[in-house]
C-alpha positions as semicolon CSV with decimal commas, in nm:
position;residue;x (nm);y (nm);z (nm)
1;M;0,970;-2,816;3,034
2;S;1,336;-2,768;3,117
3;S;1,455;-2,493;3,346
4;L;1,613;-2,310;3,051
5;K;1,293;-2,311;2,849
6;Q;1,099;-2,219;3,162
7;Q;1,319;-1,917;3,214
8;F;1,273;-1,803;2,857
9;A;0,897;-1,865;2,878
10;K;0,877;-1,682;3,211
11;F;1,050;-1,381;3,063
12;V;0,813;-1,385;2,765
13;S;0,503;-1,420;2,978
14;R;0,614;-1,148;3,218
15;W;0,735;-0,888;2,975
16;G;0,542;-0,986;2,662
17;T;0,603;-0,848;2,316
18;V;0,705;-0,505;2,445
19;G;0,978;-0,640;2,672
20;L;1,133;-0,878;2,422
21;L;1,091;-0,668;2,109
22;A;1,237;-0,359;2,275
23;I;1,579;-0,526;2,253
24;G;1,798;-0,340;2,009
25;A;1,529;-0,083;1,921
26;A;1,757;0,217;1,955
27;A;1,839;0,242;1,584
28;T;1,622;0,194;1,275
29;P;1,805;-0,028;1,026
30;A;1,847;0,091;0,669
31;W;1,612;-0,171;0,525
32;C;1,315;-0,018;0,710
33;H;1,333;0,297;0,499
34;A;1,132;0,332;0,176
35;Q;1,147;0,544;-0,137
36;S;0,854;0,725;-0,297
37;L;0,851;0,742;-0,677
38;A;0,613;0,881;-0,938
39;Y;0,553;0,787;-1,299
40;A;0,348;0,989;-1,546
41;T;0,296;0,998;-1,919
42;T;0,078;1,199;-2,157
43;D;0,143;0,963;-2,447
44;P;0,141;0,590;-2,364
45;D;0,371;0,370;-2,572
46;I;0,093;0,143;-2,697
47;E;-0,243;0,289;-2,801
48;M;-0,442;0,047;-3,016
49;W;-0,805;0,003;-3,114
50;F;-0,930;-0,350;-3,179
51;Y;-1,226;-0,468;-3,381
52;P;-1,266;-0,823;-3,517
53;V;-1,172;-0,751;-3,878
54;S;-0,830;-0,778;-4,041
55;T;-0,797;-0,401;-4,083
56;A;-0,821;-0,351;-3,704
57;N;-0,591;-0,634;-3,604
58;G;-0,220;-0,558;-3,595
59;S;-0,072;-0,249;-3,756
60;G;-0,420;-0,135;-3,860
61;S;-0,511;-0,107;-3,493
62;V;-0,256;0,169;-3,431
63;R;-0,472;0,479;-3,471
64;D;-0,526;0,827;-3,335
65;R;-0,877;0,745;-3,218
66;G;-1,063;0,444;-3,083
67;S;-1,412;0,356;-2,971
68;S;-1,580;0,104;-2,743
69;F;-1,901;-0,086;-2,804
70;A;-2,049;-0,433;-2,768
71;T;-2,292;-0,680;-2,924
72;Y;-2,487;-0,928;-2,714
73;S;-2,856;-0,893;-2,805
74;Y;-3,103;-0,860;-3,090
75;V;-3,478;-0,818;-3,139
76;D;-3,652;-1,126;-3,273
77;D;-3,945;-1,132;-3,515
78;D;-4,189;-1,102;-3,227
79;G;-4,025;-0,790;-3,095
80;N;-3,858;-0,960;-2,799
81;V;-3,498;-0,895;-2,698
82;Q;-3,281;-1,206;-2,717
83;F;-2,929;-1,238;-2,576
84;Y;-2,636;-1,439;-2,706
85;G;-2,280;-1,514;-2,600
86;G;-1,956;-1,429;-2,775
87;D;-1,672;-1,638;-2,906
88;G;-1,297;-1,606;-2,938
89;Y;-1,315;-1,459;-3,288
90;D;-1,592;-1,207;-3,225
91;S;-1,631;-1,134;-2,854
92;S;-1,917;-0,947;-2,694
93;R;-1,679;-0,654;-2,641
94;R;-1,638;-0,595;-3,014
95;G;-1,465;-0,258;-3,001
96;S;-1,205;-0,188;-2,731
97;V;-0,891;0,012;-2,670
98;L;-0,557;-0,119;-2,541
99;L;-0,327;0,121;-2,354
100;A;0,018;0,027;-2,225
101;T;0,325;0,216;-2,110
102;N;0,686;0,138;-2,029
103;T;0,748;0,233;-1,665
104;T;1,120;0,152;-1,642
105;S;1,232;0,511;-1,698
106;T;1,119;0,588;-1,343
107;I;1,022;0,264;-1,170
108;P;1,291;-0,006;-1,139
109;K;1,209;-0,372;-1,196
110;L;1,194;-0,540;-0,855
111;D;1,023;-0,824;-0,678
112;P;0,645;-0,753;-0,686
113;S;0,628;-0,741;-0,304
114;R;0,853;-0,434;-0,304
115;Y;0,586;-0,212;-0,461
116;Q;0,336;-0,033;-0,241
117;I;0,087;0,119;-0,486
118;D;-0,022;0,453;-0,343
119;S;-0,240;0,578;-0,629
120;L;-0,299;0,523;-1,000
121;R;-0,509;0,746;-1,222
122;L;-0,574;0,729;-1,594
123;T;-0,764;0,979;-1,807
124;V;-0,912;0,967;-2,155
125;T;-1,088;1,239;-2,352
126;L;-1,402;1,184;-2,558
127;M;-1,398;1,286;-2,924
128;G;-1,778;1,287;-2,950
129;N;-1,774;1,198;-3,320
130;I;-2,045;0,933;-3,273
131;G;-2,277;1,149;-3,068
132;E;-2,330;1,223;-2,701
133;I;-2,364;0,946;-2,444
134;A;-2,548;0,941;-2,112
135;Y;-2,315;0,949;-1,813
136;D;-2,307;0,643;-1,588
137;G;-2,035;0,655;-1,323
138;T;-2,115;0,328;-1,147
139;A;-2,028;-0,030;-1,233
140;D;-2,315;-0,232;-1,379
141;D;-2,445;-0,567;-1,264
142;Y;-2,450;-0,774;-1,584
143;F;-2,743;-0,984;-1,466
144;Q;-2,945;-0,664;-1,426
145;I;-2,851;-0,560;-1,779
146;T;-2,983;-0,880;-1,931
147;G;-3,275;-0,881;-1,688
148;G;-3,384;-0,534;-1,793
149;T;-3,347;-0,382;-1,446
150;D;-3,019;-0,194;-1,491
151;D;-2,987;0,181;-1,437
152;P;-2,979;0,409;-1,745
153;G;-2,654;0,448;-1,932
154;K;-2,346;0,231;-1,955
155;P;-2,019;0,295;-1,768
156;I;-1,685;0,300;-1,943
157;E;-1,477;0,031;-1,778
158;L;-1,105;-0,019;-1,720
159;W;-0,962;-0,373;-1,706
160;G;-0,629;-0,544;-1,681
161;V;-0,465;-0,726;-1,973
162;G;-0,432;-1,102;-2,006
163;F;-0,203;-1,279;-2,253
164;G;-0,252;-1,605;-2,441
165;G;-0,077;-1,796;-2,713
166;A;0,294;-1,715;-2,706
167;Y;0,244;-1,368;-2,557
168;T;0,344;-1,319;-2,195
169;T;0,431;-0,947;-2,168
170;F;0,452;-0,615;-2,351
171;G;0,742;-0,505;-2,567
172;F;0,825;-0,142;-2,629
173;A;1,135;-0,149;-2,847
174;G;1,032;-0,382;-3,126
175;E;1,142;-0,696;-2,944
176;T;1,124;-0,991;-3,180
177;G;1,067;-1,270;-2,929
178;P;0,726;-1,436;-2,959
179;E;0,653;-1,358;-2,594
180;Y;0,644;-0,982;-2,657
181;F;0,334;-0,791;-2,762
182;N;0,454;-0,472;-2,933
183;S;0,255;-0,185;-3,075
184;G;0,115;-0,310;-3,406
185;D;0,119;-0,678;-3,316
186;R;-0,187;-0,892;-3,382
187;R;-0,449;-0,968;-3,123
188;W;-0,583;-1,255;-3,333
189;P;-0,350;-1,497;-3,514
190;I;-0,374;-1,492;-3,893
191;A;-0,342;-1,768;-4,153
192;A;-0,424;-1,730;-4,523
193;G;-0,566;-1,385;-4,455
194;S;-0,820;-1,502;-4,195
195;F;-0,831;-1,538;-3,818
196;S;-0,683;-1,877;-3,735
197;G;-0,748;-1,877;-3,362
198;P;-0,917;-1,691;-3,077
199;Y;-0,791;-1,363;-2,938
200;Q;-0,455;-1,383;-2,759
201;V;-0,476;-1,052;-2,571
202;Y;-0,787;-0,985;-2,365
203;S;-0,949;-0,798;-2,075
204;V;-0,923;-0,944;-1,725
205;D;-1,065;-0,857;-1,385
206;G;-0,868;-0,852;-1,059
207;A;-0,904;-1,228;-1,024
208;G;-0,750;-1,281;-1,367
209;N;-1,076;-1,389;-1,532
210;D;-1,124;-1,322;-1,902
211;V;-1,421;-1,079;-1,913
212;E;-1,457;-1,043;-2,291
213;N;-1,779;-1,247;-2,295
214;A;-1,890;-1,209;-1,934
215;I;-2,212;-1,029;-2,031
216;F;-2,381;-1,349;-2,149
217;G;-2,113;-1,618;-2,151
218;G;-1,926;-1,790;-2,430
219;Y;-1,558;-1,835;-2,504
220;S;-1,309;-1,764;-2,225
221;A;-0,931;-1,774;-2,242
222;T;-0,913;-1,849;-1,870
223;A;-1,214;-2,065;-1,777
224;P;-1,195;-2,445;-1,767
225;G;-1,269;-2,584;-2,111
226;N;-1,247;-2,229;-2,250
227;E;-1,617;-2,174;-2,184
228;T;-1,779;-1,945;-1,929
229;E;-2,130;-1,883;-1,809
230;Q;-2,256;-1,530;-1,764
231;F;-2,094;-1,354;-1,466
232;S;-2,069;-0,999;-1,338
233;P;-1,705;-0,894;-1,293
234;T;-1,577;-0,589;-1,111
235;P;-1,370;-0,351;-1,327
236;F;-1,041;-0,200;-1,214
237;A;-1,210;0,139;-1,239
238;V;-1,508;0,315;-1,396
239;G;-1,465;0,644;-1,580
240;K;-1,584;0,944;-1,379
241;A;-1,677;1,284;-1,523
242;Y;-1,655;1,608;-1,324
243;D;-1,753;1,971;-1,375
244;S;-1,510;2,262;-1,361
245;Q;-1,544;2,273;-0,981
246;G;-1,448;1,907;-0,942
247;V;-1,803;1,791;-0,866
248;E;-1,906;1,462;-1,025
249;L;-2,171;1,501;-1,292
250;A;-2,519;1,371;-1,227
251;P;-2,614;1,033;-1,376
252;G;-2,770;1,076;-1,718
253;T;-2,579;1,396;-1,799
254;M;-2,501;1,391;-2,169
255;L;-2,128;1,369;-2,244
256;G;-1,990;1,510;-2,567
257;A;-1,669;1,616;-2,736
258;G;-1,389;1,718;-2,500
259;T;-1,527;1,548;-2,188
260;Q;-1,246;1,402;-1,982
261;L;-1,306;1,073;-1,802
262;T;-1,098;0,994;-1,494
263;F;-1,023;0,638;-1,382
264;D;-0,898;0,605;-1,024
265;V;-0,790;0,243;-1,001
266;N;-0,943;0,048;-0,712
267;L;-0,656;-0,025;-0,473
268;N;-0,888;-0,190;-0,222
269;D;-0,904;-0,497;-0,445
270;P;-0,608;-0,726;-0,360
271;G;-0,625;-0,881;-0,706
272;V;-0,593;-0,543;-0,874
273;V;-0,300;-0,450;-0,649
274;S;-0,129;-0,780;-0,728
275;Y;-0,180;-0,720;-1,100
276;L;-0,018;-0,376;-1,071
277;Q;0,273;-0,508;-0,865
278;H;0,350;-0,785;-1,113
279;S;0,313;-0,542;-1,403
280;L;0,569;-0,303;-1,254
281;A;0,802;-0,596;-1,188
282;A;0,781;-0,664;-1,564
283;G;0,840;-0,295;-1,641
284;N;0,497;-0,191;-1,765
285;L;0,137;-0,099;-1,700
286;G;-0,131;-0,213;-1,943
287;F;-0,510;-0,179;-1,954
288;F;-0,811;-0,241;-2,172
289;L;-1,079;0,024;-2,206
290;S;-1,423;-0,101;-2,307
291;S;-1,796;-0,053;-2,255
292;L;-2,123;-0,233;-2,320
293;H;-2,284;0,033;-2,539
294;E;-2,467;-0,142;-2,822
295;P;-2,492;0,032;-3,161
296;L;-2,843;0,084;-3,299
297;A;-2,832;-0,227;-3,518
298;H;-2,808;-0,434;-3,201
299;T;-3,113;-0,292;-3,016
300;G;-2,903;-0,025;-2,849
301;E;-2,833;0,345;-2,893
302;V;-2,686;0,518;-3,195
303;A;-2,411;0,686;-2,991
304;Y;-2,120;0,509;-2,827
305;P;-1,796;0,651;-2,686
306;D;-1,488;0,728;-2,892
307;Y;-1,158;0,856;-2,758
308;F;-0,847;1,046;-2,857
309;L;-0,549;0,811;-2,866
310;D;-0,253;1,039;-2,932
311;N;-0,136;1,397;-2,971
312;N;-0,077;1,400;-3,346
313;P;-0,030;1,759;-3,467
314;S;-0,234;1,672;-3,779
315;G;-0,497;1,424;-3,886
316;P;-0,853;1,373;-3,763
317;N;-0,774;1,505;-3,416
318;P;-0,514;1,783;-3,443
319;N;-0,611;1,910;-3,098
320;G;-0,635;1,564;-2,945
321;N;-0,574;1,476;-2,587
322;A;-0,402;1,141;-2,549
323;P;-0,471;0,911;-2,255
324;T;-0,264;0,986;-1,945
325;F;-0,119;0,773;-1,664
326;E;-0,028;0,904;-1,318
327;L;0,122;0,656;-1,073
328;A;0,252;0,707;-0,718
329;V;0,437;0,411;-0,569
330;T;0,650;0,348;-0,263
331;I;0,947;0,116;-0,305
332;L;0,980;-0,093;0,009
333;N;1,334;-0,196;0,087
334;E;1,387;-0,568;0,112
335;A;1,417;-0,686;0,471
336;P;1,671;-0,954;0,558
337;S;1,528;-1,297;0,637
338;A;1,448;-1,356;1,004
339;D;1,443;-1,737;0,982
340;F;1,802;-1,765;1,102
341;N;1,794;-2,137;1,179
342;G;1,626;-2,226;0,850
343;D;1,338;-2,427;0,992
344;G;1,072;-2,234;0,799
345;V;0,934;-2,062;1,111
346;V;1,026;-1,732;1,275
347;D;1,019;-1,801;1,648
348;G;1,227;-1,793;1,966
349;G;1,472;-2,040;1,816
350;D;1,576;-1,778;1,563
351;F;1,629;-1,525;1,842
352;L;1,861;-1,768;2,016
353;T;2,043;-1,833;1,688
354;W;2,086;-1,460;1,647
355;Q;2,232;-1,434;1,999
356;R;2,487;-1,705;1,932
357;G;2,594;-1,540;1,606
358;Y;2,574;-1,175;1,707
359;G;2,880;-0,980;1,606
360;S;3,010;-1,246;1,368
361;Q;2,715;-1,364;1,158
362;Y;2,432;-1,133;1,262
363;D;2,391;-0,766;1,352
364;D;2,129;-0,519;1,478
365;A;1,953;-0,510;1,140
366;D;1,897;-0,884;1,163
367;L;1,748;-0,843;1,510
368;A;1,514;-0,572;1,384
369;A;1,401;-0,806;1,104
370;W;1,336;-1,081;1,358
371;K;1,136;-0,846;1,583
372;S;0,912;-0,739;1,296
373;A;0,854;-1,090;1,164
374;F;0,808;-1,242;1,512
375;A;0,552;-0,980;1,618
376;A;0,357;-1,032;1,295
377;G;0,361;-1,412;1,318
378;P;0,038;-1,613;1,350
379;N;0,107;-1,708;1,715
380;G;0,300;-1,403;1,834
381;L;0,480;-1,457;2,163
382;G;0,203;-1,658;2,324
383;S;0,313;-1,998;2,195
384;V;0,607;-2,048;2,428
385;A;0,590;-2,424;2,382
386;A;0,736;-2,372;2,036
387;V;1,053;-2,220;2,182
388;P;1,336;-2,473;2,146
389;E;1,578;-2,571;2,422
390;P;1,822;-2,280;2,463
391;H;2,189;-2,351;2,506
392;A;2,393;-2,229;2,796
393;A;2,517;-1,916;2,624
394;A;2,163;-1,819;2,525
395;L;2,044;-1,885;2,881
396;A;2,295;-1,639;3,015
397;A;2,174;-1,376;2,768
398;V;1,809;-1,440;2,848
399;G;1,886;-1,428;3,221
400;T;2,065;-1,100;3,179
401;L;1,777;-0,956;2,982
402;G;1,531;-1,072;3,245
403;L;1,733;-0,922;3,532
404;A;1,778;-0,596;3,349
405;A;1,408;-0,572;3,273
406;F;1,323;-0,669;3,635
407;G;1,556;-0,403;3,765
408;R;1,395;-0,141;3,545
409;R;1,052;-0,245;3,662
410;R;1,151;-0,224;4,033
411;S;1,304;0,117;3,980
412;F;0,990;0,237;3,807
413;A;0,774;0,108;4,093
414;V;0,982;0,295;4,355
415;R;0,949;0,624;4,165
416;N;0,575;0,594;4,166
């Protein structure tokens, strides 16, 4: 190792991260600051109910109420329950609700990494027109459902939205491009009055898996070969019900008309967070609401949940309560790159490059960016062998830093 590298390494080993990263720490650069924003709506832009018939596909899906239910079992002639998978034309989640909102009025479109999601809550209100349902505020294991060992009741689940076919994003102003899914657009393609292909908008979990037929397998828009085995996905959130004092209701409590369900989105799931970040970067938030309640004809219960979808002053729900969204997000300012020498690694070589260009090409904000990136790197300051040969000018700077630090240490020792 050359004497120059040895001197740099000696300084690093003696003073460590604190000594080196204290350089230029007097001022906090502007890029370190962040901005907190909030978005809320009491009437999402897209509120649609889907069911695999032509009258609930497209404009017929835009309604002031929607319900969720599923079909995946039947009782055979011997009285035994049999399970079956779903397909792309008639998925296991037969009835489901799509909610989406345009966030650009409050949240700017930025790179996904700039969004720190602080909280996201959705609410829906039960209409109770199809009877009361037993409360279940925990996610179900689908293998326990089909194995007959599941707890009583069925949770109401919140999922992300996946796009297929030509769709890639939501539209909110009647955009005509094939990539936009607007309110009233079709979930299933139509030809000659019949479905001509599988669903092109579907529920996904945090990993991006199509969950429409997860309960017992079948068609999948995302699985290899478009077929999936049974699996048990984790929803973005499960609807919770509380009493007037804010205490969660006991499992099995019967829920009727006017019950509000609260969905606090799971921000501990990196996949969910990534979904939200990319959604905001596209200017929207979109979710599917569904449940695995089976109507009576499919060995299940008579009642299944139905929800208010808008605040129409007239019609079937004149006193309706539309779904709500409440988002809190921190916008992280974009830090300048700390890879000053362009070798793909943030290390001591970039510090030396900064020194040579300080005052002309680089400033204190660049140094602060380097400090942050260098301290967070996989090898920290311990891998001194990676430090390149410093030039004479850099050596002088490093020597000065070392002497100054040594002087401060001697002074400190005398005082004590």
